[in-house]
Structures are given as structure tokens and as C-alpha cells.
C-alpha positions as CSV (number, residue, x, y, z in Angstrom):
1,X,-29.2,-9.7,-120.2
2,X,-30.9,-7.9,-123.2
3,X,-30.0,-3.9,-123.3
4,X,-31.6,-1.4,-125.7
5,X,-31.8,-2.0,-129.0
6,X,-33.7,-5.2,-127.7
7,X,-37.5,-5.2,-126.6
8,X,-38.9,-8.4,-125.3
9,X,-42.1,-9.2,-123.1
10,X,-41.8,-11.6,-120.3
11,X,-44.8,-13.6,-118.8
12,X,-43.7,-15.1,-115.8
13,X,-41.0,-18.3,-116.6
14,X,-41.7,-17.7,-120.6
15,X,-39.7,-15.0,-123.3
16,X,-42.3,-14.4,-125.7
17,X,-41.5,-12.8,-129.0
18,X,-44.4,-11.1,-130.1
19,X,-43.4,-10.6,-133.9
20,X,-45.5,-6.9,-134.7
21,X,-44.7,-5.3,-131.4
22,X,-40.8,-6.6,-131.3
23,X,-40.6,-5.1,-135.0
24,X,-41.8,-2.0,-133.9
25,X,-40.0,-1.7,-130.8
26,X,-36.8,-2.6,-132.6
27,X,-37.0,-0.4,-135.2
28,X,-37.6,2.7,-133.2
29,X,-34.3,1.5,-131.6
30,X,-32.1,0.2,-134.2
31,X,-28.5,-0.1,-133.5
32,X,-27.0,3.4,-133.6
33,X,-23.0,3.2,-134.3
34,X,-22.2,7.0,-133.6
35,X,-21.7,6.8,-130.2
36,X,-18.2,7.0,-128.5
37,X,-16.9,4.8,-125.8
38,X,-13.7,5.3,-123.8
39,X,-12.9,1.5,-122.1
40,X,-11.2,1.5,-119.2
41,X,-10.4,-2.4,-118.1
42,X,-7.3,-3.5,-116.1
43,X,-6.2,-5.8,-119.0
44,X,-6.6,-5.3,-122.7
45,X,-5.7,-8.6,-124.2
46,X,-5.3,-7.5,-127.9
47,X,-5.3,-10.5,-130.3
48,X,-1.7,-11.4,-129.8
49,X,-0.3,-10.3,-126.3
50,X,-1.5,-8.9,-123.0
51,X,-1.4,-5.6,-122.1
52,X,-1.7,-4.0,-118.2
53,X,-3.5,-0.7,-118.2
54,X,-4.2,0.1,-121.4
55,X,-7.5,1.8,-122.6
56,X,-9.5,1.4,-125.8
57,X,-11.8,4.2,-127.3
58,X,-14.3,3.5,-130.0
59,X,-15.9,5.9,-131.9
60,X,-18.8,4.8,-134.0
61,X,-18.5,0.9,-135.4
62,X,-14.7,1.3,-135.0
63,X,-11.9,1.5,-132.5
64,X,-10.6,5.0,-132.6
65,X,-7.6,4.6,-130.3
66,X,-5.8,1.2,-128.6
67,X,-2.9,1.6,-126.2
68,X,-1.0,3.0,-122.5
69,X,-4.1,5.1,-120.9
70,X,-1.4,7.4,-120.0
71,X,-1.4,8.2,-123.9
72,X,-5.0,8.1,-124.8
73,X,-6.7,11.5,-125.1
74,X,-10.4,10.6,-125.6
75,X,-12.9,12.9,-127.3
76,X,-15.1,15.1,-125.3
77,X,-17.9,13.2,-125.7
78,X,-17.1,10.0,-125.0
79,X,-18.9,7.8,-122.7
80,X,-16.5,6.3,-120.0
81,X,-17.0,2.5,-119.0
82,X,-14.7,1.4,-115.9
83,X,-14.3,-2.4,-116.2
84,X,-12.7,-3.3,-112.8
85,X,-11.1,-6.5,-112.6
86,X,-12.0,-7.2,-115.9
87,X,-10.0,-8.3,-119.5
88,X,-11.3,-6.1,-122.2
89,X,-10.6,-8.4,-125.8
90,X,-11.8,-9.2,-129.1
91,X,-15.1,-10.6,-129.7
92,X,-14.3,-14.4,-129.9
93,X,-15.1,-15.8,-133.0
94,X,-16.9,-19.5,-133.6
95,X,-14.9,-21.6,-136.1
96,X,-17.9,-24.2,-136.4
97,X,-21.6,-24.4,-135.5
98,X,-25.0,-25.3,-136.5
99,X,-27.4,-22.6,-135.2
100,X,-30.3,-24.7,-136.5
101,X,-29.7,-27.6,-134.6
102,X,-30.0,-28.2,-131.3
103,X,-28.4,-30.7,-128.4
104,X,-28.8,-34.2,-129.7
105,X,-30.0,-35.3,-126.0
106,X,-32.7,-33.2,-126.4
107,X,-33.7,-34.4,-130.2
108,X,-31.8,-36.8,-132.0
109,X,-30.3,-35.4,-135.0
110,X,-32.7,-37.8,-137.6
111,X,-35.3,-36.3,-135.8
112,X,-34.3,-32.4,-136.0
113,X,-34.3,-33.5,-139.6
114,X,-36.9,-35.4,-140.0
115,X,-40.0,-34.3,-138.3
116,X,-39.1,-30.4,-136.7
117,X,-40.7,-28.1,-139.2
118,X,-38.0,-25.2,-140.5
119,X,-40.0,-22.8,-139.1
120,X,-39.9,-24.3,-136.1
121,X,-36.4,-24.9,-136.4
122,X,-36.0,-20.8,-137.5
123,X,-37.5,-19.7,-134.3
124,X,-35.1,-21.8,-132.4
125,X,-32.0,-20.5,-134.1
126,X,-33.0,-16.6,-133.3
127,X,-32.5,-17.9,-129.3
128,X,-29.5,-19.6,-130.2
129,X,-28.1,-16.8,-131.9
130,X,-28.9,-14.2,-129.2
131,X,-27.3,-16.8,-126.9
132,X,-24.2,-16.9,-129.0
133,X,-23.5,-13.6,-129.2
134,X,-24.2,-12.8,-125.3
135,X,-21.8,-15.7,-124.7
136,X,-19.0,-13.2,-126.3
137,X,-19.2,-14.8,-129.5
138,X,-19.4,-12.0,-132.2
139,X,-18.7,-13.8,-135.1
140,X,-20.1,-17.7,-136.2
141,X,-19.3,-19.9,-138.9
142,X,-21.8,-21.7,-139.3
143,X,-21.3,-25.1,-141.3
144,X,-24.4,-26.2,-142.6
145,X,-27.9,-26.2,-142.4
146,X,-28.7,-29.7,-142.0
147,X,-31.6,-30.1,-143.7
148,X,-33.0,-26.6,-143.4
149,X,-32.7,-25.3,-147.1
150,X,-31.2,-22.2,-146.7
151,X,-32.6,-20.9,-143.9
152,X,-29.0,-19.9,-142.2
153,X,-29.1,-17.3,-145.0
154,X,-31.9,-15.9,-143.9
155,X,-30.9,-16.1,-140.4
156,X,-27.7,-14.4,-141.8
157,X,-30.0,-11.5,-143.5
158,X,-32.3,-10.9,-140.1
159,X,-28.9,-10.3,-138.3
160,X,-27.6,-7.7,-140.5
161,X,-30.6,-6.2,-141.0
162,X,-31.0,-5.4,-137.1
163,X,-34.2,-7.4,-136.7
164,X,-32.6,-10.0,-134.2
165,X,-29.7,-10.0,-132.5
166,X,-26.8,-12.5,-133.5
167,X,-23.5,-13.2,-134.2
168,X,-21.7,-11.4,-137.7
169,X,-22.5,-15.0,-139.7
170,X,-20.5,-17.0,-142.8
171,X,-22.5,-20.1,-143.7
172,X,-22.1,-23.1,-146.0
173,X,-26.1,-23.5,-147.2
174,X,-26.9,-26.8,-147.5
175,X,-23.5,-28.4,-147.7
176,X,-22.5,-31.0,-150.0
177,X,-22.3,-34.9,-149.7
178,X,-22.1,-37.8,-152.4
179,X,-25.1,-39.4,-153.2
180,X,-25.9,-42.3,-151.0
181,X,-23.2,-41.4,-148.6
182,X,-25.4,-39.1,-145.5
183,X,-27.9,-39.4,-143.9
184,X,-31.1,-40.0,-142.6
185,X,-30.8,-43.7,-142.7
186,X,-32.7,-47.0,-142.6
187,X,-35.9,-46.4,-144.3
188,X,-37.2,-48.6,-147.1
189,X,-35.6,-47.7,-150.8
190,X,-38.9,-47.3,-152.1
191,X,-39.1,-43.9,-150.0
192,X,-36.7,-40.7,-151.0
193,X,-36.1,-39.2,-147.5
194,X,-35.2,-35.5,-146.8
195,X,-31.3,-35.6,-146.9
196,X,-29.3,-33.6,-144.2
197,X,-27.3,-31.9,-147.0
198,X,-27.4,-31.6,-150.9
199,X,-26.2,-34.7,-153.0
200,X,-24.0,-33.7,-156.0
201,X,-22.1,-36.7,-158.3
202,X,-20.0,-36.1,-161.2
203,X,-18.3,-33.3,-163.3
204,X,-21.5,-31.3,-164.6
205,X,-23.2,-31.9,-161.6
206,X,-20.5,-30.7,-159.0
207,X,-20.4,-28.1,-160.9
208,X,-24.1,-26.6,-160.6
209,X,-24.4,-27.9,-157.4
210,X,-21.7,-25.8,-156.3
211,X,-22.5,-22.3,-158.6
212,X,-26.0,-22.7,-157.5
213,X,-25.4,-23.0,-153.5
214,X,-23.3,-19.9,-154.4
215,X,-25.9,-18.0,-156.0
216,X,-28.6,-18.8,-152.8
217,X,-25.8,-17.1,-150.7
218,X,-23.3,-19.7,-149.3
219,X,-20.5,-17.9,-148.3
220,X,-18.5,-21.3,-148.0
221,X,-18.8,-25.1,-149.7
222,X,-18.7,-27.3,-147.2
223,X,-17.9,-30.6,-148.4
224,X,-18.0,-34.4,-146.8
225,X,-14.8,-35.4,-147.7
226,X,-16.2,-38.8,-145.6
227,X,-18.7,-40.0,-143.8
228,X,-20.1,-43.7,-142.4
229,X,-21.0,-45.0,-145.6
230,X,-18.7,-48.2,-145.1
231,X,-19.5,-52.3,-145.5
232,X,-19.7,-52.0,-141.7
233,X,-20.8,-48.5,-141.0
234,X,-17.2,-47.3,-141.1
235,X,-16.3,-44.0,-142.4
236,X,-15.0,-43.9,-145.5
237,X,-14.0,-41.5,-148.1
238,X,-16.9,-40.1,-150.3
239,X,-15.5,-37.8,-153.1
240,X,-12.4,-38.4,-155.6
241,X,-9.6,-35.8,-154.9
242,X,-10.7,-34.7,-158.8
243,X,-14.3,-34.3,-157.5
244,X,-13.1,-32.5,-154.9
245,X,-10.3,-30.2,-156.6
246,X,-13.4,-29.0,-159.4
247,X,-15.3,-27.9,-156.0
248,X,-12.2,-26.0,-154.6
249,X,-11.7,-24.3,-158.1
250,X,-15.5,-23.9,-158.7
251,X,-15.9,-22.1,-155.7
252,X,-12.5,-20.4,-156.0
253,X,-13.4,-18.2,-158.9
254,X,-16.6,-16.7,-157.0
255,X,-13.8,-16.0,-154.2
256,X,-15.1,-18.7,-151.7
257,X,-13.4,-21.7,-149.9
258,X,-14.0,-25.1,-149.5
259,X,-13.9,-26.8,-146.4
260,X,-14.2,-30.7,-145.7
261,X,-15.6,-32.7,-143.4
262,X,-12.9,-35.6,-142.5
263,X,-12.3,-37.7,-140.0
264,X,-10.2,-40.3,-142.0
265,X,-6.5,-40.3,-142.9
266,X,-7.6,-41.2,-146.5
267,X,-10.6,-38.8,-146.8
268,X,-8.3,-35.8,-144.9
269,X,-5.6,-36.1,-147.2
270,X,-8.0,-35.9,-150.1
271,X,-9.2,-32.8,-148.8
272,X,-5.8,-31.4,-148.5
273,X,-4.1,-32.5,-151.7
274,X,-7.5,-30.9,-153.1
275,X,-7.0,-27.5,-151.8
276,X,-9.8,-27.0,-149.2
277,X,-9.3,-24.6,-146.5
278,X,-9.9,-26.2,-143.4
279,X,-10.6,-29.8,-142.0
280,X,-13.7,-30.2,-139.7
281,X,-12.9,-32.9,-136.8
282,X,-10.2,-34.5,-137.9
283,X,-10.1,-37.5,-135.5
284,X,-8.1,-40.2,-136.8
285,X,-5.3,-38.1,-138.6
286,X,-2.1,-39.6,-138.8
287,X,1.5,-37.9,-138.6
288,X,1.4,-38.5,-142.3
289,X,-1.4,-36.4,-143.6
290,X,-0.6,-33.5,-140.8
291,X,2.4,-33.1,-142.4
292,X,0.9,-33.1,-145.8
293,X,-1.7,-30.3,-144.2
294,X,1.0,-27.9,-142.8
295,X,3.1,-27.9,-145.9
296,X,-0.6,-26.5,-147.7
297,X,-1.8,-24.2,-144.9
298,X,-4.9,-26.5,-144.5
299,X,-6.2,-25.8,-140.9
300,X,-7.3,-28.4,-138.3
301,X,-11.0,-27.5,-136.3
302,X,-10.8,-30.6,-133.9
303,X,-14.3,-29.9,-132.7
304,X,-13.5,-31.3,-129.1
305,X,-17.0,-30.9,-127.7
306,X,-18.7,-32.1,-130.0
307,X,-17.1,-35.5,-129.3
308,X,-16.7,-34.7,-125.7
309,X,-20.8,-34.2,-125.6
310,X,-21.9,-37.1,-128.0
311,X,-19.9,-39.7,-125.4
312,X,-22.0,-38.1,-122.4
313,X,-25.1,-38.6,-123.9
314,X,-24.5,-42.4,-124.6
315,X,-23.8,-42.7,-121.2
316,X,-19.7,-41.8,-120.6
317,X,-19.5,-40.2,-116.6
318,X,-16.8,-37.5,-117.3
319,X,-14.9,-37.7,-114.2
320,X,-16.0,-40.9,-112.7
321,X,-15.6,-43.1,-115.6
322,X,-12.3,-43.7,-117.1
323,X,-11.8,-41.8,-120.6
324,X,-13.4,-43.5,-123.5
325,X,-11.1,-44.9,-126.5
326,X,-12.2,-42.1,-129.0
327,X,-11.1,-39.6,-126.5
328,X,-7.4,-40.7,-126.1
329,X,-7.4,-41.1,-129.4
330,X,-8.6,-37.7,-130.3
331,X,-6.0,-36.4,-127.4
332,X,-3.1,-37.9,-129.4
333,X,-4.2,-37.0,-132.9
334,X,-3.9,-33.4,-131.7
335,X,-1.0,-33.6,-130.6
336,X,-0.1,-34.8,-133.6
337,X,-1.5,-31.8,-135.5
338,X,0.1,-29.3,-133.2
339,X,3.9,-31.0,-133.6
340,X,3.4,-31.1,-137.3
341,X,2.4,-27.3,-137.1
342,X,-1.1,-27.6,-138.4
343,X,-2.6,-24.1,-138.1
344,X,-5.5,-24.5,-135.3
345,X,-9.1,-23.5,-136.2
346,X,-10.9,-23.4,-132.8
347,X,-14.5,-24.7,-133.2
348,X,-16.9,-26.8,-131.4
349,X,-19.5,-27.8,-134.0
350,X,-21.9,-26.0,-131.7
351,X,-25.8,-27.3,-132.0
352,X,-24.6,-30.8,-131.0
353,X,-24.1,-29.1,-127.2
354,X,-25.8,-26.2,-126.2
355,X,-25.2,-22.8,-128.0
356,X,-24.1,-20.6,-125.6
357,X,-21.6,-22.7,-123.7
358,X,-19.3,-22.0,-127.0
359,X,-16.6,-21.2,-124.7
360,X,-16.5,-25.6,-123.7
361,X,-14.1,-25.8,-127.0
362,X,-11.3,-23.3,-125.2
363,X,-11.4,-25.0,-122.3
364,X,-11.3,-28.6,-123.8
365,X,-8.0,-27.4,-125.7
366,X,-6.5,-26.3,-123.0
367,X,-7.0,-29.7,-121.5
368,X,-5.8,-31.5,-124.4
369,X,-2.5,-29.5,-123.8
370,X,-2.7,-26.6,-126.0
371,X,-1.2,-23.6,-124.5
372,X,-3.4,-21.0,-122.7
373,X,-2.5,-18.1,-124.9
374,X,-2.6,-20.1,-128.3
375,X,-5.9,-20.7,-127.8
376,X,-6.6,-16.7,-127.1
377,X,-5.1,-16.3,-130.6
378,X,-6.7,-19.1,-132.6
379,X,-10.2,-17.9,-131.0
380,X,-9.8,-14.4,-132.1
381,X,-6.9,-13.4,-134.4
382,X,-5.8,-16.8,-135.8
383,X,-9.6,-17.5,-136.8
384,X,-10.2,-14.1,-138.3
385,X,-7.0,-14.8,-140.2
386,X,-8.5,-17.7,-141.4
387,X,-11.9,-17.1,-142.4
388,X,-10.3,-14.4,-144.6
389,X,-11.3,-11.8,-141.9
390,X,-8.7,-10.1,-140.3
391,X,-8.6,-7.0,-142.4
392,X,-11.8,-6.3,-140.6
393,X,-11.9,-7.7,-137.2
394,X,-10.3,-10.2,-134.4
395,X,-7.5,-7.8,-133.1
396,X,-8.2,-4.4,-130.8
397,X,-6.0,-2.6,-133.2
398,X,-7.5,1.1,-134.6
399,X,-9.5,1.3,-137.9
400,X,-10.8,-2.4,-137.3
401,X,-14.3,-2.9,-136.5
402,X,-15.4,-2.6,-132.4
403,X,-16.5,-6.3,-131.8
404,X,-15.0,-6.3,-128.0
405,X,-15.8,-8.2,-125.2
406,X,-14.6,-8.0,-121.6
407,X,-14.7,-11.3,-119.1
408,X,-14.2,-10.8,-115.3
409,X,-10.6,-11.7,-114.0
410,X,-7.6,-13.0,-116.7
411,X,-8.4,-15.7,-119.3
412,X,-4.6,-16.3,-119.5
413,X,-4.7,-17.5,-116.2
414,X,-7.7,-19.0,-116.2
415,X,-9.6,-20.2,-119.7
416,X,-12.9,-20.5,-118.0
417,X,-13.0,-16.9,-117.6
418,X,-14.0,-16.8,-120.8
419,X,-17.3,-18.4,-119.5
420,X,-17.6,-14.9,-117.4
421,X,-18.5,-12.0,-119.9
422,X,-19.4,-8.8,-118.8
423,X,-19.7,-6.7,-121.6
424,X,-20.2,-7.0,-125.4
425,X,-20.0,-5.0,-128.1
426,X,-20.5,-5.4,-131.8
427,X,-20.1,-2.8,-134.0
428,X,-19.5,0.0,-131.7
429,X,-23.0,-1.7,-130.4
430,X,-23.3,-2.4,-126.9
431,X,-25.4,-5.6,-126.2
432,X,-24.5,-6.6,-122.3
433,X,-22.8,-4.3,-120.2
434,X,-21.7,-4.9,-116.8
């Protein structure tokens, strides 16, 4: 549910944003960050461990004090929130998702490309964003725009400008593919079709391609290291690991990471002998190149749900059906990755399930056998850590900023209590409260 600073006009069964009005409304009530909370849950899971009866007060955009209530001394003005029954914790923080898409059994992903209009598209993403955030998400990185310009820069801007509400946002632009490689597909030559991300081939090119996505305010190159360009619609890998190292330093010397798209041992161990970051999905990794990616620090974001989705909408009955090949397979990959030591980026590659039920990746690793309370800190601390971060936020530690969420009951327990969020803050900001 929407609190202040939020207006919104319901007709009966529709939420209308009426653009004037909203701006007006919203402005009156921007975000104010000089208020001061003392938090009073029965848990305070702080990034790392769990803590019984400890309370958190937050004083402006920060957390002023962390620890025993017994040894909190609030200030007089603090505002007092009793969260009974209830884990206060960080904001949990997306590791991949595509705000301007949406489920592919709604529209298929050519289509979303193809034929819905980026304004269209824009309007969608300010719901998906609200979602995301009221889901307990206070932080997104979002991986590409597929086929919408730039516009997750802009969505980016309307955020921290207070003008909708939304997750704090890295995003990749367009991405970047090799020519012929992505998609849309199957049209005649003759016809140059709207690509789902930005071609770039060679030394010089690479090059601008890569300063100029910087300069229209990627925060991240995204690269696809592979993609189903094969003799037989196979994946296969796209880029040279020269191509890809000039990417990793281009973007190195403006201070931003690569990461890579790869799903193959060959195009995942490209991608790590080339210095990205992180590896998006990962599926087919082999012992092999998780070694290779531990000894460099590159990260593994399995994107679970994505998968777990894309095999429900072509007919898979989770539960009833036994489980599909690419889902055993992607269960022992994993494992591989974890035994190797692979750091663990948690991400879903939101957009191609429903934005919102962001908290389907925890649960999914937890299935796959990834300990409760590892996937507490990748989610929070660990991904903050990665995305270069954790100076700011991801831990309920004082000085950092007050991105907090509490769920109802113990997420150690119980992952899908993560599903249950009561309150959220960003910011010092209160957007749901219970």
C-alpha cells in the first residue's frame, strides 16, 4: 500500500496516474529525510548474523544507532515503530532485472520489442518499479533495456528525482551484442529490424560503442559473451576474449564493470579470462571454468526463475510433472559453482516473471540447496559488496544509508517470509508501514 509521499486516484478496479495532479501532489510531499525513527522488531537480521532484541534508530537518510535495545538511548524526538513478530533487515537488493519488460506469457519478448511503443513500455516500468520496491527490494540492477534506448536512464533519473517511486537503480543501457548474433529473428534480410541491444564489431568500434553507452549514462556494460547464434540454434560464443578484454578496460578507466551474458563453458570462460565482473545465468558451467571463476573473483547470478518461469509457460506442471532436463542440469551446475567457491550474485532476471514476486529467486536457491542464511547475505550484503556498494548500503550497521525492511516472522527459518514485508524504508523514507 502507497503512504505519503505518494498520491494516486482510484476509479473503481483501475490506478490511474493523472500526470499534472500526481506532480503536484508529489511535490508538495517530497520525501523528507529529517525525521527520526526508533525500530523496535523482535529480530534485527543485520547483513551477516541474527540478532534477538536489538533496536535500530535512524535519524534522517541514515542509521544513527544499531544494537542490544538495552543500550540504545534514542533521541527525544524520535518516532517509535513496534514491529511485533517481525525481522527488521536490509533492503534486499535485485542482482538482475529488466524493469521494461514484462512476463513473456503475457507478450512474447519479440513482441515487447517489436511492436510495444517505449512509451508504452515507460509507463509500465513506473508500476514495476513501485512494485519492486514495495516487494522489499530497495536496490535493482537492472541489465538492459532490451530495445528501449535508454529509457532505464530515465527511469533511473524520475526515481532520484522523487517523481516516482522505485528502487535506488544501476543499469547497463542498451547492452552490447555482436552483430548478427541477437535478436529479433526471422524476418527477410532485406529488412533491418529494431535489435534488442546495440551491435558493436571490432577494435574502433568496441571502443565507441562502449565510451558512448557511458556517456548516455550506463552505469554498467553488459555484454553477450553468447547467445543462440549456432548452425543449429545452439548457443555459441559471440565475442573474442580480445574483444571482450578492450570492453573490460574501456569501461574500466570511466570506473565501470563489465558483466557477461553466458551460458556456455566456452563463452563463460571467455568472460572470465576477460575480466568481467559477474556472469548472468550461467547454465551449462563446467567444474572447469568455476574454478577458473573463483580464482578471478568473477561472480555467478544463476537467474533461477527466469528458467524456472520460461519452462512453465511452454507447458512444464511444476509439481505434477517430473522436472525438466534444463532444470537438473541447472541444479547440478550450481552446485558445481558453490563447491568451486564461486561468489553467488542472487538475481532472477526479473521482467521475464512478474516484478514484484523478486523474492521467487531466494526461495528457488534455497531449493537448489543453498543454505538459508547464505542467501540472506548474498541478497543484501554479498550483493552490495558486489555491485561496489557496500560503503553505502546492504548491512544495518551506523553511518550507512537507512534502506530497511522488516518481513513478518524469521526468514532464517523460513525464506518465504521474505514474501511477507511489512515495512520499507529507503533513505530514512518510509514507503509501507505495517
Amino acid at each position: 500500500m502507497f503512504r505519503k509521499p505518494f498520491c494516486f486516484f482510484r476509479i473503481p478496479g483501475i490506478l490511474l496516474f493523472s500526470l499534472l495532479p500526481f506532480l503536484a501532489c508529489f511535490g508538495q510531499n517530497s520525501p523528507k529525510t529529517d525525521s527520526t525513527y526508533l525500530l523496535k522488531p523482535d529480530r534485527v537480521f543485520d547483513g551477516h548474523d541474527l540478532h534477538q532484541n536489538w533496536a535500530v534508530v535512524v535519524q534522517g537518510d541514515r542509521i544513527l544507532m544499531a544494537g542490544p535495545a538495552n543500550t540504545i538511548t534514542p533521541p527525544a524526538n524520535a518516532r517509535t515503530i513496534t514491529l511485533a513478530g517481525q525481522t527488521l533487515m536490509p533492503g534486499l537488493i535485485e542482482g538482475h532485472s529488466h524493469l521494461l519488460l514484462h512476463p513473456y506469457n503475457e507478450t512474447s519478448w519479440n513482441d515487447q520489442v517489436l511492436k510495444e511503443s517505449d512509451a508504452l513500455r515507460v509507463a509500465r516500468a513506473t508500476v514495476h518499479a513501485r512494485n519492486t520496491l514495495l516487494a522489499g527490494f530497495t536496490t535493482a540492477r537492472d541489465l538492459g533495456s532490451e530495445g528501449a534506448e535508454y529509457a532505464d536512464v530515465g527511469l533511473k533519473q524520475a526515481i532520484e528525482q522523487n517523481i516516482i517511486p522505485g528502487p535506488r537503480m544501476l543499469v547497463a543501457g542498451k547492452a552490447i551484442i555482436a552483430t548478427g548474433s541477437y535478436g529479433p529473428k526471422g524476418f527477410d534480410p532485406a529488412f533491418e529490424v529494431p535489435q534488442g541491444a546495440e551491435a558493436a564489431d571490432g577494435v574502433d568500434n568496441i571502443i565507441r560503442v562502449v565510451r558512448d553507452q557511458i556517456g548516455k549514462g550506463a552505469d554498467i556494460i553488459k555484454v553477450y559473451a553468447d547467445y543462440r547464434w549456432g548452425p543449429n540454434g545452439e548457443a555459441l560464443p559471440t565475442f573474442t576474449v580480445a574483444e571482450l578484454k578492450l570492453m573490460v578496460e574501456v569501461a574500466a578507466s570511466s570506473g565501470r564493470p563489465v558483466v557477461a551474458h553466458a551460458s556456455t563453458p566456452e563463452g563463460m570462460r571467455r568472460a572470465a579470462e576477460a575480466g568481467v565482473e559477474t556472469i548472468e545465468h550461467g547454465d551449462s558451467g563446467t567444474p572447469e571454468v568455476f574454478k577458473l571463476m573463483a580464482k578471478k573473483g568473477v561472480a555467478l547470478c544463476p537467474t533461477l526463475a527466469a528458467g524456472d518461469a520460461i519452462l512453465q509457460y511452454n507447458g512444464w506442471r511444476k509439481g505434477q510433472d517430473p522436472e525438466p532436463a534444463r532444470i537438473t542440469q541447472k541444479r547440478e551446475s550450481l552446485k558445481a559453482a558453490l563447491s568451486a567457491k564461486v561468489p553467488l550474485c542472487v538475481g532472477g532476471d526479473v521482467g521475464v516473471f512478474t516484478h514484484g514476486d523478486n523474492a521467487r529467486e531466494l526461495e528457488l536457491l534455497v531449493d537448489y540447496g543453498v543454505p538459508t542464511l547464505d542467501v540472506l547475505r548474498a541478497a543484501t550484503a554479498g550483493n552490495a559488496k558486489l555491485f561496489h556498494l557496500d560503503q553505502k548500503l546492504g548491512k544495518i550497521q551506523k553511518g550507512l544509508l537507512a534502506d530497511l525492511i522488516s518481513v513478518d516472522g524469521n526468514p532464517l527459518q523460513d525464506i518465504s517470509a521474505t514474501r511477507k514485508v511489512r515495512l520499507v524504508m529507503k533513505g530514512g523514507v518510509l514507503y509501507k508501514q505495517p
